[in-house]
Coordinates of C-alpha atoms in Angstrom, one line a residue:
M1 CA -1.3 -8.3 -1.4
S2 CA -4.0 -8.7 1.4
E3 CA -5.3 -12.3 2.2
N4 CA -8.6 -11.6 0.5
S5 CA -7.1 -9.9 -2.7
K6 CA -7.9 -10.8 -6.2
I7 CA -5.2 -11.2 -9.0
R8 CA -5.6 -11.0 -12.7
I9 CA -3.9 -13.1 -15.1
L10 CA -4.3 -12.8 -18.9
G11 CA -7.5 -10.9 -18.3
V12 CA -9.2 -13.3 -15.9
E13 CA -9.5 -12.3 -12.4
L14 CA -8.8 -15.0 -9.8
D15 CA -9.4 -15.2 -6.0
N16 CA -6.2 -15.3 -3.9
I17 CA -7.6 -17.9 -1.4
G18 CA -7.0 -21.4 -0.3
I19 CA -9.3 -24.3 -0.3
D20 CA -10.8 -23.9 3.1
E21 CA -11.8 -20.4 2.6
A22 CA -13.1 -21.3 -0.9
A23 CA -15.3 -24.0 0.3
S24 CA -16.6 -21.6 2.9
K25 CA -17.4 -18.9 0.3
F26 CA -18.9 -21.7 -1.9
V27 CA -21.4 -22.9 1.0
S28 CA -22.2 -19.3 2.1
V29 CA -24.1 -18.8 -1.0
L30 CA -26.5 -21.6 -0.2
K31 CA -27.8 -19.6 2.8
G32 CA -29.0 -16.6 0.6
D33 CA -31.5 -16.3 -2.2
D34 CA -29.2 -15.4 -5.1
Q35 CA -27.8 -17.9 -7.7
H36 CA -24.1 -17.9 -8.3
Y37 CA -21.4 -20.2 -9.9
A38 CA -17.8 -21.0 -9.4
V39 CA -15.0 -21.6 -11.9
T40 CA -11.6 -23.2 -11.5
P41 CA -9.2 -21.7 -14.2
N42 CA -6.2 -23.5 -15.2
S43 CA -3.5 -22.6 -17.7
E44 CA -5.6 -24.2 -20.6
I45 CA -8.9 -22.4 -19.7
L46 CA -6.8 -19.0 -19.4
L47 CA -5.4 -19.7 -22.9
K48 CA -8.9 -20.4 -24.2
S49 CA -10.3 -17.1 -22.7
L50 CA -7.7 -15.1 -24.8
E51 CA -9.3 -16.4 -28.0
D52 CA -12.9 -16.1 -26.8
S53 CA -14.0 -12.8 -25.1
E54 CA -17.4 -14.2 -24.3
Y55 CA -16.0 -17.2 -22.6
R56 CA -13.5 -14.7 -20.7
D57 CA -16.6 -12.6 -19.5
I58 CA -18.2 -15.9 -18.2
L59 CA -15.1 -16.6 -16.2
N60 CA -14.9 -13.1 -14.9
K61 CA -18.6 -13.0 -13.9
A62 CA -18.3 -16.1 -11.7
F63 CA -18.8 -15.4 -7.8
L64 CA -15.7 -17.7 -7.1
K65 CA -12.7 -17.9 -9.2
V66 CA -10.0 -20.1 -7.8
P67 CA -6.8 -21.1 -9.6
D68 CA -6.6 -24.7 -10.5
G69 CA -2.9 -25.2 -11.3
A70 CA 0.8 -24.7 -10.4
G71 CA 1.0 -22.5 -13.6
Q72 CA -1.2 -19.8 -12.0
M73 CA 0.8 -19.7 -8.9
W74 CA 4.1 -19.4 -10.9
A75 CA 2.5 -16.8 -13.1
S76 CA 1.2 -14.7 -10.2
S77 CA 4.6 -14.7 -8.4
Y78 CA 6.3 -14.0 -11.6
L79 CA 4.4 -11.1 -12.7
V80 CA 4.6 -9.6 -9.2
D81 CA 8.4 -10.1 -8.9
T82 CA 9.0 -8.6 -12.3
A83 CA 6.8 -5.5 -11.9
N84 CA 8.5 -2.3 -13.0
K85 CA 11.5 -4.4 -14.2
G86 CA 13.2 -4.2 -17.7
W87 CA 13.1 -6.8 -20.3
I88 CA 16.6 -8.3 -19.7
F89 CA 15.7 -9.0 -15.9
R90 CA 12.3 -10.3 -17.0
I91 CA 13.8 -12.8 -19.5
F92 CA 16.5 -14.1 -17.2
Y93 CA 13.9 -14.1 -14.2
F94 CA 11.3 -16.0 -16.5
F95 CA 13.7 -19.1 -17.1
W96 CA 15.3 -19.0 -13.4
S97 CA 11.8 -18.9 -11.9
A98 CA 10.3 -21.5 -14.1
F99 CA 13.1 -23.9 -13.3
F100 CA 13.3 -23.3 -9.6
F101 CA 9.5 -22.8 -8.8
P102 CA 8.8 -26.5 -8.1
W103 CA 11.5 -26.9 -5.6
N104 CA 11.0 -23.7 -3.6
A105 CA 8.0 -24.0 -1.4
K106 CA 8.1 -20.5 0.0
R107 CA 8.3 -19.1 -3.6
R108 CA 5.2 -21.2 -4.8
K109 CA 3.1 -19.5 -2.0
T110 CA 4.3 -15.9 -2.6
V111 CA 1.0 -14.5 -4.0
I112 CA -1.4 -17.5 -4.4
P113 CA -1.5 -19.5 -1.1
E114 CA -2.3 -23.0 -2.6
R115 CA -3.5 -24.6 -5.7
V116 CA -7.3 -25.2 -5.5
T117 CA -8.2 -27.9 -8.0
G118 CA -11.8 -28.6 -9.2
V119 CA -12.0 -32.1 -7.8
D120 CA -10.5 -31.0 -4.4
L121 CA -12.9 -28.2 -3.9
M122 CA -15.9 -30.3 -5.0
E123 CA -14.8 -33.1 -2.6
K124 CA -14.5 -30.4 0.1
V125 CA -17.8 -29.0 -0.6
C126 CA -19.4 -32.6 -0.6
S127 CA -17.9 -33.5 2.7
L128 CA -19.9 -30.4 4.1
S129 CA -23.2 -31.3 2.6
G130 CA -24.2 -33.6 5.5
V131 CA -23.2 -31.1 8.3
E132 CA -24.7 -28.0 6.5
R133 CA -27.8 -30.1 4.9
F134 CA -27.7 -29.0 1.4
S135 CA -28.5 -31.2 -1.6
V136 CA -26.1 -32.1 -4.5
F137 CA -26.6 -33.0 -8.2
L138 CA -23.7 -34.5 -10.4
L139 CA -24.2 -33.9 -14.1
G140 CA -21.8 -35.0 -17.0
A141 CA -19.1 -37.6 -17.7
A142 CA -19.7 -41.0 -19.2
E143 CA -22.6 -43.1 -18.5
G144 CA -22.7 -44.4 -14.8
V145 CA -19.6 -42.4 -13.9
A146 CA -21.4 -39.7 -11.9
E147 CA -23.5 -42.3 -10.0
I148 CA -20.4 -44.3 -8.9
A149 CA -18.7 -40.8 -8.0
A150 CA -21.7 -40.0 -5.8
E151 CA -21.9 -43.5 -4.1
N152 CA -18.2 -43.3 -3.3
L153 CA -18.6 -39.8 -1.7
E154 CA -21.6 -40.9 0.3
N155 CA -19.5 -43.7 1.7
K156 CA -16.6 -41.6 2.6
Y157 CA -18.7 -38.7 3.9
P158 CA -21.7 -40.2 5.7
G159 CA -24.7 -37.9 5.6
S160 CA -23.6 -36.3 2.4
F161 CA -27.0 -35.7 0.4
F162 CA -26.9 -36.6 -3.4
V163 CA -30.4 -36.2 -4.9
G164 CA -29.5 -37.3 -8.6
T165 CA -26.9 -37.8 -11.4
Y166 CA -27.2 -37.8 -15.0
S167 CA -24.5 -38.3 -17.6
G168 CA -26.0 -36.0 -20.4
G169 CA -24.0 -33.7 -22.5
P170 CA -23.5 -29.9 -23.5
A171 CA -25.5 -30.2 -26.6
V172 CA -28.0 -27.4 -26.8
E173 CA -30.8 -29.6 -28.0
D174 CA -30.6 -31.6 -24.6
E175 CA -30.7 -28.6 -22.3
D176 CA -34.4 -28.5 -21.8
K177 CA -34.5 -32.2 -20.9
I178 CA -31.6 -32.0 -18.4
V179 CA -33.0 -28.8 -16.9
S180 CA -36.4 -30.5 -16.3
L181 CA -34.6 -33.5 -14.7
I182 CA -32.6 -31.4 -12.2
N183 CA -35.8 -29.1 -11.4
I184 CA -37.8 -32.4 -10.5
V185 CA -35.3 -33.0 -7.7
Q186 CA -34.5 -29.5 -6.8
P187 CA -30.7 -29.7 -5.9
Q188 CA -29.1 -26.6 -4.2
V189 CA -25.6 -27.4 -5.7
L190 CA -24.8 -28.5 -9.1
F191 CA -21.6 -29.9 -10.3
V192 CA -21.0 -30.0 -14.1
A193 CA -18.6 -32.3 -15.7
F194 CA -18.5 -31.3 -19.4
G195 CA -15.1 -30.1 -19.6
A196 CA -13.9 -26.5 -20.5
P197 CA -15.4 -24.4 -22.1
W198 CA -18.6 -26.2 -22.5
Q199 CA -19.4 -26.7 -18.8
E200 CA -19.0 -22.9 -17.9
S201 CA -21.1 -21.9 -20.9
W202 CA -23.7 -24.5 -20.1
I203 CA -24.1 -23.1 -16.5
A204 CA -24.2 -19.5 -17.7
R205 CA -27.0 -20.3 -20.1
N206 CA -29.1 -22.4 -17.8
L207 CA -28.5 -21.7 -14.3
A208 CA -31.5 -19.2 -14.2
K209 CA -33.7 -22.1 -15.4
M210 CA -33.0 -24.1 -12.1
P211 CA -34.3 -21.9 -9.3
S212 CA -33.2 -24.3 -6.6
V213 CA -29.5 -24.4 -7.7
K214 CA -27.8 -21.6 -5.7
M215 CA -24.4 -22.7 -6.7
A216 CA -23.1 -24.4 -9.7
M217 CA -19.4 -25.4 -10.7
G218 CA -17.8 -27.0 -13.8
V219 CA -15.4 -29.8 -12.6
G220 CA -14.0 -31.1 -15.6
G221 CA -12.8 -34.7 -15.1
S222 CA -13.4 -34.8 -11.4
F223 CA -16.0 -37.5 -11.6
D224 CA -13.7 -39.9 -13.1
F225 CA -11.3 -39.5 -10.2
L226 CA -13.9 -39.6 -7.7
A227 CA -15.4 -42.8 -9.3
G228 CA -11.9 -44.4 -9.2
Y229 CA -11.7 -44.7 -13.0
K230 CA -8.5 -42.5 -13.0
R231 CA -5.8 -42.0 -10.3
R232 CA -4.5 -38.8 -9.4
A233 CA -0.7 -38.0 -9.2
P234 CA 1.1 -39.0 -5.9
N235 CA 0.6 -36.0 -3.4
F236 CA 4.3 -35.0 -3.4
M237 CA 4.0 -34.4 -7.3
R238 CA 0.8 -32.4 -6.9
V239 CA 2.4 -30.2 -4.3
I240 CA 5.5 -29.2 -6.3
G241 CA 3.5 -28.8 -9.3
L242 CA 4.5 -31.8 -11.5
E243 CA 1.1 -33.5 -11.9
W244 CA 1.3 -32.7 -15.3
L245 CA 4.3 -35.0 -15.7
Y246 CA 2.5 -37.9 -14.2
R247 CA -0.7 -37.2 -16.3
L248 CA 1.6 -37.4 -19.6
F249 CA 3.1 -40.7 -18.4
K250 CA -0.3 -42.1 -17.8
E251 CA -2.2 -40.6 -20.7
P252 CA 0.4 -39.8 -23.7
G253 CA -2.6 -38.7 -25.6
R254 CA -2.8 -35.4 -23.4
F255 CA 0.5 -34.2 -25.0
G256 CA -1.1 -31.5 -26.8
R257 CA -2.8 -30.2 -23.8
I258 CA -0.1 -30.6 -21.4
W259 CA 2.2 -28.7 -23.9
N260 CA -0.1 -25.8 -24.0
A261 CA -0.1 -25.8 -20.1
V262 CA 3.4 -26.3 -19.6
V263 CA 5.1 -24.4 -22.5
V264 CA 2.6 -22.4 -24.3
F265 CA 1.0 -20.7 -21.2
P266 CA 4.5 -19.6 -19.5
F267 CA 5.8 -18.1 -22.8
T268 CA 2.3 -16.3 -23.2
I269 CA 2.8 -14.8 -19.7
L270 CA 6.2 -13.5 -20.7
M271 CA 5.2 -12.1 -24.1
R272 CA 2.1 -10.2 -22.9
R273 CA 3.7 -9.2 -19.7
D274 CA 3.7 -5.3 -20.6
E275 CA 0.0 -5.2 -21.8
N276 CA -1.2 -7.0 -18.6
V277 CA 0.9 -5.7 -15.6
E278 CA -0.7 -2.3 -15.1
K279 CA -4.4 -3.4 -15.0
D280 CA -3.6 -6.8 -13.5
F281 CA -1.7 -5.9 -10.4

């Protein structure tokens, strides 16, 4: 695949790029007049999109779609490596690749060069706000979390430009109030932390009502990490795709979500291989 190619996993198109190129594409939008949004599909989001065609359309219409998860890196390499292969090979390779994937650095980057998480891309973009002179608004998370996240980013990246924060929520009855607040300060970038699929749906419904916003992105629980309320996994665990194990240890209540990402998603890739391979790759 070419460096700028796109891949499709379970009906959702993903950009085959790393974080530096993703941030560059994100910021490039701010120099134009059009409005766009970015999404960071992980395994859970891809599974949700199978059950909700409207949500899948929202994901596919995004200007920037970066793979937030080791699962997407594994799935892309598995689908490419098993193209035009028989079922016996696919099943054998499924278990072999799933087991050895975390420990094989070269194999992890066969198709997708690196995992681009929402929190990493958000921080990268915010680090550029002072240099490129664009304004940022943080929407979502619990009361006060977005404000602390903005303060931490301003301290870490002097010159970064945050024009407002608001906790809010995805309820339809609150949309007019939130949109009015955002329009008062007129940010160019909007990060929304409502969680998937609510944040992407909220952006799709409301982006046109906020003319100053040139780029919006749903970032899930990113504010909690940036505010210091939650700790990320050690870097070596993130690199080899085992951040889920750290999250399970720290937050046992996430077992159901982690099960979907680590078990249900790979087997869905295996079982839906035939119907996807021709149109996906």
